[in-house]
Amino acid sequence: MYTIELLDVVTTAGILYIVALGLLIVYGVLKIINLAHGAFLVLGSYAAVIATWLDWSPWSALVIALVGGAAVGAVAEWRVLRDLYVRPLDTILATWGLNIIIVQSITLYFGREIQFAESGVTQAVSVGGVTYSLYRLILLLIAAVLGVLVWLLMRRTQIGIVAQAVIMNEELAQALGINTRLVRFVTFCLGAGLASLAGALITPLVSVHPNLGVPWLINAFMLVMVAGVSLGNLALAALILGGAQVLVSSYGNPVLGSLTIIILAVIILRFRTITT
Amino acid sequence: MNAAVATRGLAVAGLEGGYGSSPVLHEVSFDIGPGEVFGVLGKNGMGKTTLLKTIVGFLPPRRGQVELLGENVTGWPPYQVTRLGVSYIPQEKSIFQDLSVEENLRLALREPSRFEERLIAVAGWFPFLTARRQQRAGTLSGGEQKMLLMARALLTRPRLVLIDEITEGLQPAVITRLQDILAEECRTHGTTIVLIEQNVGFALRKVYGIQLLLLMLAISILAVAPVRSQQKKPVVIAIPVGLSGVNSVVAPAVVQSAQLAADELNAKGGILGQPVRVVPLDDESGPAGAVKAFNTGIRQDKADVIITMETSAARNAGTPIAERAKVPFIYTSFYEGRACGEYLFVNAWVPEQVVPPLIKFMTDEKKVKRWFAVGSDYAFGRGMIEAAKKTIKDMGGTILGEEYQPLQQSDWTAIISKIRAANPDGIIYSTSGGGPNIDFLKQLKAAGLTMPIGSLSIDELTAEAGGNAAEGVYYTGDYFTGIDNPENKSFLEAMKKKFGAELKTPNALSEQEYDGLHAYAMAVERAGSTNADAIIKVLPTVVFKGPRGSVQMNKQHHAPLPIYLAQVQADGKTRVLKNFGLIDPGDQCPKLK
């Protein structure tokens, strides 16, 4: 009976999780909010456009986005951010500047008009008696896979452990001989790559143009503020906030729905006692 | 009275100067005594204004000396020069438009306590000043503004007045008034006057009985700007358009339309034998930019007419400026309707023209009785849906649901689920332009919803960029590239030929610019001049047969338009299905004839 609402809630949460993941990782390790996150989403969307131009499979866009986003992230960390970590407020300016540079470069090359990108999946399937978008279901699956992969990376690999150490106590990590500079570099590349990947993943749902990143950046920012640096919290936050948005939009209206994430985020932050 | 002090007037010796690295003044020297009038005559671009600006201190002299009232003021900043007793009346932007008459005057006076006394003195010449001292200076007529300038210059009882072309555009009666006032001031107070004029008569007549020194500018000032007096004055068409901001996708196509029309007109010998000049200006897609662009177009470029596509906010900001300056303004963008002005004309559609035909078609041909209405949450989106609902009710249909999505939100999940639950016969929607159409249609398609869809916001370029996302969508409009008539074919060919690889595909927001220029040209030819009041009388009588069909702005400054029905094909291209014929805009501006 409530199948549609249930599907809407979980798939919306999945999409939000995918979009916020890169931002959370950068925030956790580097302690900065990467305001260029939206620009990396845009980069990923244009990777899908390029794949269409080259007549490659739409799925190849995911690889292009991950690699391309990580590469741009590498240059940005190396040339812009590296010396700014000691001045956290300046990183806000620097990453927002980076956002403008990336978005304007894309605008210069592609123009402001919307671009066409081929979608791999456009059909709908029958789930529990209702017809539902297959692609949204696939995104839910991808969100789960990405969550598990990142969790494994953080808990089961050397780089992940090192990153955890840096998150918990950076000074101590340095004292133990960890090259925090390299950790930051790798983390930022990973965050940028994941953001671009997310951009390529949402492309079949949205139109591709240079400013598509902004609304997603705002939602991702809210989620990360609420979730802190925990992957589990992020999933929970995506489910609660995204779910509330869908339900308020469905039973109320979308204008109220779009306020829901922000209002809930503020309430949660007010009563959350553990600061991470 | 203070004759002892004012032994000298203005002496300039070997003055050289100009802007940056381009020299304009070369070895200028002259000497004017107190109570003398000095006329600087010459054509545009000879350096007259540069001379005054260098004397007052706005431009640094490269060499030479300026001696004023016995002081060597070379290199002084303007405010110090002025305080010696100098009034400078610049040619442009010399009034604070948004301040009152009184505030404008007070700004000139250093001793506020003497304001009433000095006002009485100058009000003898300009009685309207006291009566209208609270009025905003920008609302004064052109002649009154010049008189206000003169009053402000004389209010301080200056010993030297520098006037840069005050007679331009004034009626002969006003000019005579100003001449008399200056002559009187000279005679009674021994004021020295330096006049810059193209109007030789003004400079000569006003100085009767007083010594005239005529500087031969051709000898002492090297003209850097080429003298263009041989050419006829062009008809200037200003195009304030969103070259940056949200309209920057479509603006280049608008400018290209204007350039083609101007080329065609010039190839036929211009308008009334005068060449046509198109001046694109950036309105930054918003009201603040529009104010700047309109002012630049009207004051600096001396636009005869404004013909452009803009956002509604930009149009609303620009219209009063055009009205005040009495410059005809042809608005070429479809919009929400009911924008009225004596000088404002619209040659594109309003909702009354495109919404009812689409709803009627879907009701009659697609058998849509139970509708779902979806819009982006902003004025235009909501206005279009309101218009659609009205027609749906008139046609006996029902509305199962009506939903609005915030502008920034690109996830339509909740609305699509509501549509599915309602299961309507058809959907009518109006998002904001461009991307949101595709967001919505892509997600609708992915959700497997296949009922007939009518769009009030899609356009050809967006549909094509969306690939197959918009397949099957119906929409109406006054221009499509696929309109099958000889005028459209030759328009598209001419555009392709002129712009080649640079061509921006003509669209439903840019073609009207082409029509606008041609309609204006026909109006000028018929009126026999570019005089604004003559033009606005004639413009409604002009019929231009262009790519859209025959268009005449004869319904309260709006135009009945040929409206076409189109459908998006599987490859994203748009096919024109039928022509509804001329559709009336209805009562847009009942106060206008």
Short mmCIF file of C-alpha atoms in Angstrom, two decimals, chain B residues 118-354:
data_model
loop_
_atom_site.label_atom_id
_atom_site.label_comp_id
_atom_site.label_asym_id
_atom_site.label_seq_id
_atom_site.Cartn_x
_atom_site.Cartn_y
_atom_site.Cartn_z
CA ARG B 118 21.58 82.48 -3.08
CA LEU B 119 18.52 80.50 -4.17
CA ILE B 120 16.47 83.69 -4.34
CA ALA B 121 19.17 85.23 -6.50
CA VAL B 122 19.21 82.43 -9.07
CA ALA B 123 15.48 81.76 -8.84
CA GLY B 124 14.97 85.16 -10.38
CA TRP B 125 16.17 83.56 -13.59
CA PHE B 126 14.65 80.14 -13.01
CA PRO B 127 11.39 80.58 -11.08
CA PHE B 128 10.42 76.91 -11.42
CA LEU B 129 13.26 75.96 -9.06
CA THR B 130 11.62 77.32 -5.92
CA ALA B 131 8.23 75.93 -6.81
CA ARG B 132 9.60 72.47 -7.46
CA ARG B 133 12.51 72.23 -5.07
CA GLN B 134 11.31 68.88 -3.67
CA GLN B 135 10.88 67.26 -7.07
CA ARG B 136 13.29 64.51 -8.13
CA ALA B 137 15.74 66.05 -10.58
CA GLY B 138 15.50 63.08 -12.90
CA THR B 139 11.82 63.82 -13.51
CA LEU B 140 12.51 67.31 -14.87
CA SER B 141 12.32 67.78 -18.62
CA GLY B 142 15.53 67.98 -20.61
CA GLY B 143 15.39 71.76 -20.79
CA GLU B 144 14.64 72.10 -17.08
CA GLN B 145 17.57 69.88 -16.25
CA LYS B 146 19.88 72.16 -18.22
CA MET B 147 18.46 75.15 -16.36
CA LEU B 148 19.03 73.40 -13.06
CA LEU B 149 22.64 72.84 -14.12
CA MET B 150 23.06 76.47 -14.95
CA ALA B 151 21.43 77.51 -11.66
CA ARG B 152 23.73 75.19 -9.74
CA ALA B 153 26.75 76.64 -11.52
CA LEU B 154 25.73 80.24 -10.75
CA LEU B 155 24.53 79.56 -7.19
CA THR B 156 28.03 79.91 -5.80
CA ARG B 157 28.51 83.21 -7.63
CA PRO B 158 31.57 81.85 -9.37
CA ARG B 159 34.31 83.93 -10.90
CA LEU B 160 34.92 81.45 -13.66
CA VAL B 161 32.32 79.21 -15.31
CA LEU B 162 33.39 76.36 -17.58
CA ILE B 163 30.50 75.03 -19.68
CA ASP B 164 30.72 71.93 -21.82
CA GLU B 165 28.10 71.93 -24.60
CA ILE B 166 24.99 72.97 -22.77
CA THR B 167 22.85 73.64 -25.85
CA GLU B 168 22.76 70.14 -27.23
CA GLY B 169 19.22 68.94 -27.79
CA LEU B 170 17.60 72.11 -26.41
CA GLN B 171 14.78 74.09 -27.95
CA PRO B 172 15.75 77.50 -29.38
CA ALA B 173 13.68 79.36 -26.76
CA VAL B 174 15.59 77.71 -23.91
CA ILE B 175 18.90 78.39 -25.62
CA THR B 176 18.06 82.08 -25.89
CA ARG B 177 17.18 82.13 -22.19
CA LEU B 178 20.50 80.62 -21.23
CA GLN B 179 22.35 83.08 -23.48
CA ASP B 180 20.69 86.03 -21.82
CA ILE B 181 21.44 84.74 -18.36
CA LEU B 182 25.11 84.20 -19.09
CA ALA B 183 25.47 87.61 -20.72
CA GLU B 184 23.83 89.24 -17.68
CA GLU B 185 26.07 87.35 -15.26
CA CYS B 186 29.12 88.43 -17.22
CA ARG B 187 28.11 92.05 -17.28
CA THR B 188 27.04 92.47 -13.67
CA HIS B 189 29.56 90.30 -11.83
CA GLY B 190 32.50 90.26 -14.20
CA THR B 191 32.33 86.49 -14.41
CA THR B 192 34.72 84.85 -16.81
CA ILE B 193 33.10 82.22 -19.01
CA VAL B 194 34.61 79.44 -21.06
CA LEU B 195 32.12 77.80 -23.39
CA ILE B 196 32.52 74.66 -25.37
CA GLU B 197 30.16 74.56 -28.31
CA GLN B 198 29.45 72.87 -31.56
CA ASN B 199 26.63 75.36 -31.91
CA VAL B 200 28.59 78.35 -33.23
CA GLY B 201 25.56 80.61 -33.10
CA PHE B 202 25.21 80.22 -29.35
CA ALA B 203 28.80 81.16 -28.66
CA LEU B 204 28.72 84.14 -31.00
CA ARG B 205 25.39 85.64 -30.09
CA LYS B 206 25.71 85.45 -26.38
CA VAL B 207 28.81 87.56 -26.27
CA TYR B 208 27.48 90.63 -27.98
CA GLY B 209 29.30 93.68 -26.71
CA ILE B 210 31.90 91.53 -25.04
CA GLN B 211 35.23 90.59 -26.41
CA LEU B 212 35.34 87.25 -28.10
CA LEU B 213 38.44 85.21 -28.45
CA LEU B 214 38.15 82.40 -30.86
CA LEU B 215 40.64 79.68 -30.50
CA MET B 216 41.57 77.97 -33.69
CA LEU B 217 41.48 74.46 -32.43
CA ALA B 218 42.57 72.97 -35.70
CA ILE B 219 46.00 74.49 -35.10
CA SER B 220 46.57 73.91 -31.43
CA ILE B 221 44.72 70.69 -30.73
CA LEU B 222 45.55 67.55 -32.58
CA ALA B 223 42.47 65.57 -33.28
CA VAL B 224 43.02 61.96 -32.34
CA ALA B 225 39.55 60.73 -33.15
CA PRO B 226 38.81 60.53 -36.85
CA VAL B 227 36.36 63.21 -37.87
CA ARG B 228 33.22 61.43 -39.00
CA SER B 229 31.16 64.46 -39.87
CA GLN B 230 31.02 63.36 -43.50
CA GLN B 231 28.86 60.41 -42.57
CA LYS B 232 25.21 60.77 -41.81
CA LYS B 233 24.16 60.33 -38.22
CA PRO B 234 23.30 56.66 -37.78
CA VAL B 235 20.02 55.33 -36.44
CA VAL B 236 21.15 53.77 -33.17
CA ILE B 237 19.39 50.64 -31.90
CA ALA B 238 20.36 49.72 -28.35
CA ILE B 239 20.02 46.07 -27.27
CA PRO B 240 20.33 45.68 -23.49
CA VAL B 241 20.39 41.90 -23.20
CA GLY B 242 21.67 39.28 -20.75
CA LEU B 243 25.15 38.69 -22.16
CA SER B 244 25.99 37.42 -18.66
CA GLY B 245 23.74 35.70 -16.13
CA VAL B 246 20.78 33.40 -16.76
CA ASN B 247 20.01 34.76 -20.23
CA SER B 248 23.54 34.28 -21.51
CA VAL B 249 22.54 31.06 -23.27
CA VAL B 250 20.07 32.81 -25.52
CA ALA B 251 21.49 36.37 -25.70
CA PRO B 252 24.07 35.71 -28.45
CA ALA B 253 21.29 34.47 -30.75
CA VAL B 254 19.32 37.65 -30.04
CA VAL B 255 22.28 39.84 -30.98
CA GLN B 256 22.83 37.82 -34.17
CA SER B 257 19.17 38.34 -35.16
CA ALA B 258 19.63 42.09 -34.74
CA GLN B 259 22.87 42.08 -36.71
CA LEU B 260 21.25 40.28 -39.62
CA ALA B 261 18.31 42.69 -39.67
CA ALA B 262 20.70 45.67 -39.52
CA ASP B 263 22.72 44.23 -42.42
CA GLU B 264 19.59 43.81 -44.48
CA LEU B 265 18.46 47.35 -43.73
CA ASN B 266 21.89 48.83 -44.50
CA ALA B 267 22.06 46.88 -47.76
CA LYS B 268 18.88 48.69 -48.77
CA GLY B 269 20.45 52.05 -47.95
CA GLY B 270 19.65 52.21 -44.25
CA ILE B 271 16.60 53.80 -42.65
CA LEU B 272 15.65 57.11 -44.33
CA GLY B 273 19.13 57.03 -45.85
CA GLN B 274 20.78 56.89 -42.43
CA PRO B 275 22.94 53.87 -41.60
CA VAL B 276 21.68 51.50 -38.90
CA ARG B 277 23.94 50.87 -35.93
CA VAL B 278 23.26 48.04 -33.46
CA VAL B 279 24.65 48.51 -29.93
CA PRO B 280 24.49 45.36 -27.74
CA LEU B 281 24.75 46.15 -24.00
CA ASP B 282 24.96 43.70 -21.10
CA ASP B 283 21.99 43.93 -18.72
CA GLU B 284 23.45 41.06 -16.64
CA SER B 285 20.00 39.40 -16.90
CA GLY B 286 18.73 41.48 -13.97
CA PRO B 287 17.34 44.85 -12.90
CA ALA B 288 20.57 46.46 -11.66
CA GLY B 289 22.36 45.68 -14.90
CA ALA B 290 19.35 46.81 -16.92
CA VAL B 291 19.39 50.25 -15.31
CA LYS B 292 23.04 50.64 -16.24
CA ALA B 293 22.54 49.32 -19.76
CA PHE B 294 19.49 51.51 -20.46
CA ASN B 295 21.24 54.63 -19.19
CA THR B 296 24.35 53.88 -21.23
CA GLY B 297 22.31 53.17 -24.33
CA ILE B 298 20.20 56.29 -24.05
CA ARG B 299 22.68 58.84 -22.77
CA GLN B 300 26.01 57.68 -24.15
CA ASP B 301 25.08 55.91 -27.35
CA LYS B 302 22.11 58.23 -27.96
CA ALA B 303 19.87 55.33 -28.85
CA ASP B 304 16.89 56.14 -31.06
CA VAL B 305 15.14 52.97 -29.98
CA ILE B 306 15.60 50.00 -27.66
CA ILE B 307 14.71 46.61 -29.12
CA THR B 308 15.47 43.64 -26.94
CA MET B 309 14.72 40.39 -25.13
CA GLU B 310 15.16 40.56 -21.35
CA THR B 311 14.08 38.95 -18.11
CA SER B 312 10.89 40.46 -16.69
CA ALA B 313 12.82 41.98 -13.79
CA ALA B 314 15.24 43.66 -16.19
CA ARG B 315 12.39 44.89 -18.38
CA ASN B 316 10.57 46.35 -15.40
CA ALA B 317 13.71 48.21 -14.36
CA GLY B 318 14.45 49.49 -17.86
CA THR B 319 10.95 50.56 -18.92
CA PRO B 320 10.71 53.70 -16.73
CA ILE B 321 14.10 54.86 -17.98
CA ALA B 322 12.98 54.55 -21.59
CA GLU B 323 9.66 56.21 -20.76
CA ARG B 324 11.32 59.14 -19.03
CA ALA B 325 13.81 59.65 -21.84
CA LYS B 326 11.00 59.18 -24.39
CA VAL B 327 12.78 56.41 -26.25
CA PRO B 328 10.59 53.76 -27.93
CA PHE B 329 11.17 50.30 -26.42
CA ILE B 330 10.19 47.18 -28.36
CA TYR B 331 10.24 44.16 -26.05
CA THR B 332 10.79 40.94 -28.00
CA SER B 333 10.49 38.24 -25.34
CA PHE B 334 7.39 36.24 -24.48
CA TYR B 335 6.42 37.10 -20.91
CA GLU B 336 3.67 36.94 -18.28
CA GLY B 337 1.70 39.86 -19.77
CA ARG B 338 0.33 43.24 -18.68
CA ALA B 339 3.47 45.34 -18.98
CA CYS B 340 2.31 48.70 -20.29
CA GLY B 341 3.89 51.99 -21.22
CA GLU B 342 3.39 54.77 -23.68
CA TYR B 343 6.71 53.95 -25.35
CA LEU B 344 6.68 50.18 -24.66
CA PHE B 345 5.68 47.73 -27.40
CA VAL B 346 5.71 43.93 -27.31
CA ASN B 347 5.95 41.69 -30.37
CA ALA B 348 6.05 38.29 -28.61
CA TRP B 349 3.43 36.15 -26.92
CA VAL B 350 1.62 36.43 -23.60
CA PRO B 351 0.05 33.36 -21.87
CA GLU B 352 -3.41 34.08 -23.33
CA GLN B 353 -1.97 33.30 -26.77
CA VAL B 354 -0.20 29.96 -26.24
#
